[in-house]
Coordinates of C-alpha atoms and ligand atoms in Angstrom, one line a residue:
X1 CA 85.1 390.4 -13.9
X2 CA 81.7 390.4 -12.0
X3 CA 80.9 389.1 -8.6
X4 CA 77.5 388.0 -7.4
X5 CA 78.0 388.4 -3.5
X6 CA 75.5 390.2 -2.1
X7 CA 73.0 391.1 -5.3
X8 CA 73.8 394.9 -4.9
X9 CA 76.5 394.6 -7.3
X10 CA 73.4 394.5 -10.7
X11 CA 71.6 397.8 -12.0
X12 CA 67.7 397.3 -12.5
X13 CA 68.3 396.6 -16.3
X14 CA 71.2 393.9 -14.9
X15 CA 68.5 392.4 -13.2
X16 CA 65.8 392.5 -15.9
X17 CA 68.7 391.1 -18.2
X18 CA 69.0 387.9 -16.0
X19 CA 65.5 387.2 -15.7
X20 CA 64.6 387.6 -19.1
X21 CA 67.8 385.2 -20.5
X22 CA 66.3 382.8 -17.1
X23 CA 62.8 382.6 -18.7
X24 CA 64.2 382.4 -22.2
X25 CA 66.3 379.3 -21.0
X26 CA 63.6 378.1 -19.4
X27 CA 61.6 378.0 -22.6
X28 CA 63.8 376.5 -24.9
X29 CA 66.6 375.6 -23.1
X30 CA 68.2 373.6 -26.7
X31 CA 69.3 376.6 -27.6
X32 CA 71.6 377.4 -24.7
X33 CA 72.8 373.6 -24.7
X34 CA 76.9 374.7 -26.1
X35 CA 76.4 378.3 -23.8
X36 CA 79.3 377.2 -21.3
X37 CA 81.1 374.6 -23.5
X38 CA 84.0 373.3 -22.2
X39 CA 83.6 375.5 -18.7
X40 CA 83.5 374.6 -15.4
X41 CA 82.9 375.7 -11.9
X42 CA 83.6 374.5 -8.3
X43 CA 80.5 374.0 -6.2
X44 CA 81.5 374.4 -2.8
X45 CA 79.3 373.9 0.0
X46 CA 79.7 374.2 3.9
X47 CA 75.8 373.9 4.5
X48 CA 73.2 371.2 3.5
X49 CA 71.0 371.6 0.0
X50 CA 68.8 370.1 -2.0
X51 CA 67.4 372.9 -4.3
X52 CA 70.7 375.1 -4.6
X53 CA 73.2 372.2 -4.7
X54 CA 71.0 369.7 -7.7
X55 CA 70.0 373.5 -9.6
X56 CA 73.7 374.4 -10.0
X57 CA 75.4 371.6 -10.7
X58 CA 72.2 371.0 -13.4
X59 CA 73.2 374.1 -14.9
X60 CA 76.3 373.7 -15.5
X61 CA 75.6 370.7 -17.3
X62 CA 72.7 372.2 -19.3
X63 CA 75.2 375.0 -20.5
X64 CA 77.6 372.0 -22.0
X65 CA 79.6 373.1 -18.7
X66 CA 80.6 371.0 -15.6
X67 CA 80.3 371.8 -12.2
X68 CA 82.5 370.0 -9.8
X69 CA 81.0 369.4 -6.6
X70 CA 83.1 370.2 -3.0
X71 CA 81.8 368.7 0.1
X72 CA 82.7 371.2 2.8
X73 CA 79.9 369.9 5.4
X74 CA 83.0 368.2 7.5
X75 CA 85.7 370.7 7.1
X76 CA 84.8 374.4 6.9
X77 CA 86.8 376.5 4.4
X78 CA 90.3 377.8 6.0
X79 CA 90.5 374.8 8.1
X80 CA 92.7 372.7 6.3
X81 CA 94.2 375.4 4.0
X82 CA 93.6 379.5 3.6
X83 CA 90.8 380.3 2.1
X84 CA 93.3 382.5 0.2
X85 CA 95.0 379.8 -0.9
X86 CA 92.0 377.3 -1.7
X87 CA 91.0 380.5 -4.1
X88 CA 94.3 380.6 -5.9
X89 CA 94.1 377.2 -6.2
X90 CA 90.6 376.4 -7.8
X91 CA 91.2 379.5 -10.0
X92 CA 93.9 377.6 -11.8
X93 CA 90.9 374.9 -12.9
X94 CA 87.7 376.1 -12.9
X95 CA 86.1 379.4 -14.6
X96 CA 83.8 380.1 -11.4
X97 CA 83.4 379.8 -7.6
X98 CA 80.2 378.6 -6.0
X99 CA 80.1 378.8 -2.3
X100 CA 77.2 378.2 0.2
X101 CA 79.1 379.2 3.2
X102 CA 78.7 380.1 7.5
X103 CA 79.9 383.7 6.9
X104 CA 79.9 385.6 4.2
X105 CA 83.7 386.8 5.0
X106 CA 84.4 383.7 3.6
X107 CA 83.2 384.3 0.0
X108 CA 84.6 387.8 0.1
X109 CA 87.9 386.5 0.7
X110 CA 87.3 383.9 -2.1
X111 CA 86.8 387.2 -4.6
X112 CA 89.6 388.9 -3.3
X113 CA 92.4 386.3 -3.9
X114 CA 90.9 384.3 -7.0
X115 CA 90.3 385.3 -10.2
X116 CA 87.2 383.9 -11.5
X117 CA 83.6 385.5 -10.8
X118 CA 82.4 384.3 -7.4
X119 CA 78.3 382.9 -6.6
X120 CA 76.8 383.4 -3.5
X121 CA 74.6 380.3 -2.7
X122 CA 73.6 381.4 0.4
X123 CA 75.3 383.0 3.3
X124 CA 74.9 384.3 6.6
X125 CA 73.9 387.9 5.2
X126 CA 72.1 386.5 1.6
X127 CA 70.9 384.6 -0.9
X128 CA 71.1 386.6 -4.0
X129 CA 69.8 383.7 -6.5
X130 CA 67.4 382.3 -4.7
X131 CA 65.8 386.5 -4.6
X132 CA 66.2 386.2 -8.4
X133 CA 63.9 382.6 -8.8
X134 CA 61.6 384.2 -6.4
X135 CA 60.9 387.6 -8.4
X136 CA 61.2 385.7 -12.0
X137 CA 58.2 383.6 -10.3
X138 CA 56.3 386.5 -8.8
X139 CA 56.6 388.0 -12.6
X140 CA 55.6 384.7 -13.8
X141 CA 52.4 384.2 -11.8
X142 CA 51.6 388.4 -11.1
X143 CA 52.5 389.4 -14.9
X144 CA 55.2 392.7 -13.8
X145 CA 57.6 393.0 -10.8
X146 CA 56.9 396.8 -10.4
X147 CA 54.5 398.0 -7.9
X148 CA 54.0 394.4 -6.5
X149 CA 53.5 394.5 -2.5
X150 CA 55.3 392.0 -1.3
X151 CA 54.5 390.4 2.7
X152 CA 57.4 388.6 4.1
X153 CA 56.5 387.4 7.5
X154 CA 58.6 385.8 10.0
X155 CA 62.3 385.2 10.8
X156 CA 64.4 388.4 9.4
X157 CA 66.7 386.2 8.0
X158 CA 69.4 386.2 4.6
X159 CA 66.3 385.3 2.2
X160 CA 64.8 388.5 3.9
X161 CA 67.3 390.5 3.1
X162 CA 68.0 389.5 -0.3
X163 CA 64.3 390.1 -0.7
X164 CA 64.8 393.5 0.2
X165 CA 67.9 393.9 -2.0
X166 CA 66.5 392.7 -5.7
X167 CA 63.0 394.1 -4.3
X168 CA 64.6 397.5 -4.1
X169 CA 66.3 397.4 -7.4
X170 CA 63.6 395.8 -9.7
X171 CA 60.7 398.2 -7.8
X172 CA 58.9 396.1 -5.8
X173 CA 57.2 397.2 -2.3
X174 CA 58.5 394.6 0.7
X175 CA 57.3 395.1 4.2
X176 CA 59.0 392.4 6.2
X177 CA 56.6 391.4 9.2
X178 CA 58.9 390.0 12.3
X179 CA 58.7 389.3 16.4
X180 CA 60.8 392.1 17.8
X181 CA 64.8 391.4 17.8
X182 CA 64.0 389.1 14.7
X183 CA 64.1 392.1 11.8
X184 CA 66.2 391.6 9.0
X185 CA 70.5 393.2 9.0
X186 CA 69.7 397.2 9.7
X187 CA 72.9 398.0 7.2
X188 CA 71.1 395.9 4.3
X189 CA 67.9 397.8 5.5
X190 CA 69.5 400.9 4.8
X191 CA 71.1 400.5 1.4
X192 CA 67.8 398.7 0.2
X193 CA 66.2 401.5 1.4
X194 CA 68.1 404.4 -0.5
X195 CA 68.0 402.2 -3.3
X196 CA 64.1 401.9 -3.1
X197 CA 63.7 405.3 -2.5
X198 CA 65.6 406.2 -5.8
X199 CA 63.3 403.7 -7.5
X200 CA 60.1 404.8 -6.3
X201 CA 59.7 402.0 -4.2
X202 CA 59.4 401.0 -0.2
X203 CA 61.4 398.3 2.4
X204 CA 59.8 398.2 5.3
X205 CA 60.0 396.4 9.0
X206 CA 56.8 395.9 10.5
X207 CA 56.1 394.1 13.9
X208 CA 52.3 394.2 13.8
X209 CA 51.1 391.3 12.0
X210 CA 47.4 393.2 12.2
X211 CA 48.8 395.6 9.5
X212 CA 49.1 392.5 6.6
X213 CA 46.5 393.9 4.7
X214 CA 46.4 394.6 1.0
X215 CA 49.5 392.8 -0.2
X216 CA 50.0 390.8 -3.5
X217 CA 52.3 388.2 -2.3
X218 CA 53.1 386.3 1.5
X219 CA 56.1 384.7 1.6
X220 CA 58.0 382.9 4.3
X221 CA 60.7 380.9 5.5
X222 CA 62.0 378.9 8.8
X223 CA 61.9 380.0 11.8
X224 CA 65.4 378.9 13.0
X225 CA 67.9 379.5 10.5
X226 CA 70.1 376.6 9.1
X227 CA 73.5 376.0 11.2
X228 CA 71.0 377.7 14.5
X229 CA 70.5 374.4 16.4
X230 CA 67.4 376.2 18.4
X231 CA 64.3 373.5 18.3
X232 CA 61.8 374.6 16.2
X233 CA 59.2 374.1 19.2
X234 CA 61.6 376.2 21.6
X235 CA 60.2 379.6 19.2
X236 CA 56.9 378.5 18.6
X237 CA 55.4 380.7 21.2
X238 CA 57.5 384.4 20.0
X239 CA 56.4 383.4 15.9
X240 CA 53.0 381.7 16.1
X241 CA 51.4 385.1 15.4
X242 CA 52.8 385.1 12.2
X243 CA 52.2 381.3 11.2
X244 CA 51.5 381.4 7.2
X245 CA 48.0 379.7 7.7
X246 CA 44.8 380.2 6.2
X247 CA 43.3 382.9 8.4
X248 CA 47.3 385.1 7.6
X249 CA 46.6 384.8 3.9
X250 CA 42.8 385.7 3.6
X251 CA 43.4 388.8 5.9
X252 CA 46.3 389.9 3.5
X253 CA 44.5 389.5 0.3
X254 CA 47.7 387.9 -1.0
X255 CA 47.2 385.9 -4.7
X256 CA 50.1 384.2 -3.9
X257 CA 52.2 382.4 -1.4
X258 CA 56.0 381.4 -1.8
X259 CA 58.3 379.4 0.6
X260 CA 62.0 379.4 -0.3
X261 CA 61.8 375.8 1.2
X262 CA 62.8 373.4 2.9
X263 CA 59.2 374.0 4.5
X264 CA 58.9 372.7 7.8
X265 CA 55.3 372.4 7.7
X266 CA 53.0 373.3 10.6
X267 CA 55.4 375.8 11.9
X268 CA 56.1 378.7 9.7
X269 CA 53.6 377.3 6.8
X270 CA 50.4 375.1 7.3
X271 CA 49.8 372.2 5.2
X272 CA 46.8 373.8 3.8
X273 CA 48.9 376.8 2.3
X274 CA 51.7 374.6 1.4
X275 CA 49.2 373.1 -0.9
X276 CA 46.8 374.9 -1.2
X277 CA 46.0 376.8 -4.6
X278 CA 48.0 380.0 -4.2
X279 CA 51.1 378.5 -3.2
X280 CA 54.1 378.8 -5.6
X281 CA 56.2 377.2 -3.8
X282 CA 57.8 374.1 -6.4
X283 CA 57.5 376.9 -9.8
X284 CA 60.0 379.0 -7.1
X285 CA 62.0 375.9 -6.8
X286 CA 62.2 375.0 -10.4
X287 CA 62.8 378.7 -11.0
X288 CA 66.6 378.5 -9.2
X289 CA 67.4 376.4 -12.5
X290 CA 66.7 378.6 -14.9
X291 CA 68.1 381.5 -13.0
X292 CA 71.6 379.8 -12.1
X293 CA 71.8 378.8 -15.4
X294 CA 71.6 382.6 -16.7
X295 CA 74.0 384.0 -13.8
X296 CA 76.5 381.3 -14.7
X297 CA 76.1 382.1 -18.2
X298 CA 76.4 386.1 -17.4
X299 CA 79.1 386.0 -15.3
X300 CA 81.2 383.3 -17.3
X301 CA 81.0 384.9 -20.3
X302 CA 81.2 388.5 -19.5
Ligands
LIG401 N1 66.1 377.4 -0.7 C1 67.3 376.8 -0.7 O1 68.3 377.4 -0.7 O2 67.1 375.4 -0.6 P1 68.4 374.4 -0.3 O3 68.8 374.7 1.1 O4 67.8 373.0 -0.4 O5 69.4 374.6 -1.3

């Protein structure tokens, strides 16, 4: 049984696996209608969504599967129960675990006691699917994965790491450009790093925002994470230098821009990149469909 925790549990060719049965869904998605007939998941979320939350439960449904949706926004996981015994529970129904979740203890402990693969959906520490849309769109709209620099600038965050993470595996180059004390988790660094190195590839942190020059792809995300109830305008000062505006994306060179989303616009991203023509932003969105659909579909039916 297969996990998808933290995205270092897939070899390159796992990865190139996923994204190829993503964009082969995506293309005729027919022939994948009876894929998870008569399956089903529990999609459990402690956090808000729109993109992860609607993509899942479509992809279940586009499989022939079901996915059963758990409202955990007013009662954290282990509150009313263990999260032990929540797993051993939902394991007796459903064939998978979704979980957007505060810590990412919390999914691990799911794994541990259940018996059915486990999803990541976004945690303190990652966001392994939404890494996959975003390099299935950067092959999409760049033609190869391999090679590609790849600018992240702003918050270190879970999307930062998880950028790092399937960067590192499928070959990509990702310098992530951050205020000091705002870099990305030094132990995912680390293993990205080896992992990179083996692969003929570099992670790095950068604090100068003068040295985004040269890259194929500037990406970022909020300033304030979600569940951080910091006002956006109480950071504005320590991240305006690396505002994704017009004058950041000329002086990288960048031929496109992606935004995990939810944007909030005039901080992080101007409304001129948001929609201007290298942004990417809503194929990355539509992307988490096709890519949940061929996780589900992996880990299900392995
Ligand atoms: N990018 C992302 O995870 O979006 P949601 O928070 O809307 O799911």
């Amino acid at each position: 049984m297969r996990h998808l925790l933290t995205g270092f549990e897939f070899s390159q060719d796992e990865y190139l696996d996923i994204l190829e049965t993503a964009s082969a869904m995506k293309k005729d998605p027919a022939k994948f209608r009876q894929e998870l007939a008569g399956r089903s998941g529990a999609i459990m979320f402690e956090k808000p969504s729109l993109r992860t939350r609607t993509t899942f439960e479509l992809a279940f449904y586009r499989l022939g599967g079901h996915g059963v949706y758990l409202d955990l926004q007013n009662g954290e996981l282990g509150k009313r129960e263990t999260i032990a015994d929540y797993s051993r529970n939902l394991c007796r129904w459903v064939d998978c675990l979704v979980g957007r979740v505060f810590s990412q203890r919390t999914l691990e402990e799911l794994a541990q006691y259940g018996s059915v693969p486990v999803i990541n959906a976004l945690s303190d520490l990652y966001h392994p699917a939404q890494a996959m849309a975003d390099y299935m769109t950067i092959q999409e709209h760049l033609g190869k994965i391999k090679g590609v620099k790849v600018a992240y600038v702003g918050d270190g965050n879970n999307v930062t790491n998880s950028l790092f993470v399937a960067g590192a595996i499928l070959g990509a180059n990702v310098t992530s450009f951050n205020p000091e004390n705002c870099t990305p988790d030094a132990v995912v660094f680390s293993k990205a790093s080896e992992i990179a190195r083996k692969n003929g590839c570099t992670i790095a942190v950068e604090n100068d925002i003068s040295k985004l020059k040269d890259f194929d792809v500037v990406y970022t995300d909020t300033w304030v994470s979600m569940g951080d109830n910091t006002p956006l305008d109480a950071v504005r000062k320590k991240f305006n230098p690396y505002q994704v505006n017009k004058d950041l994306v000329d002086q990288s060179g960048a031929q496109i821009v992606m935004h995990c989303l939810p944007a909030h616009r005039g901080y992080e991203i101007t409304d001129e990149v948001m929609d201007g023509n290298k942004s990417v932003v809503f194929d990355e969105a539509e992307n988490r469909l096709h890519i949940h659909m061929a996780v589900l579909a992996k880990l299900i039916n392995a």
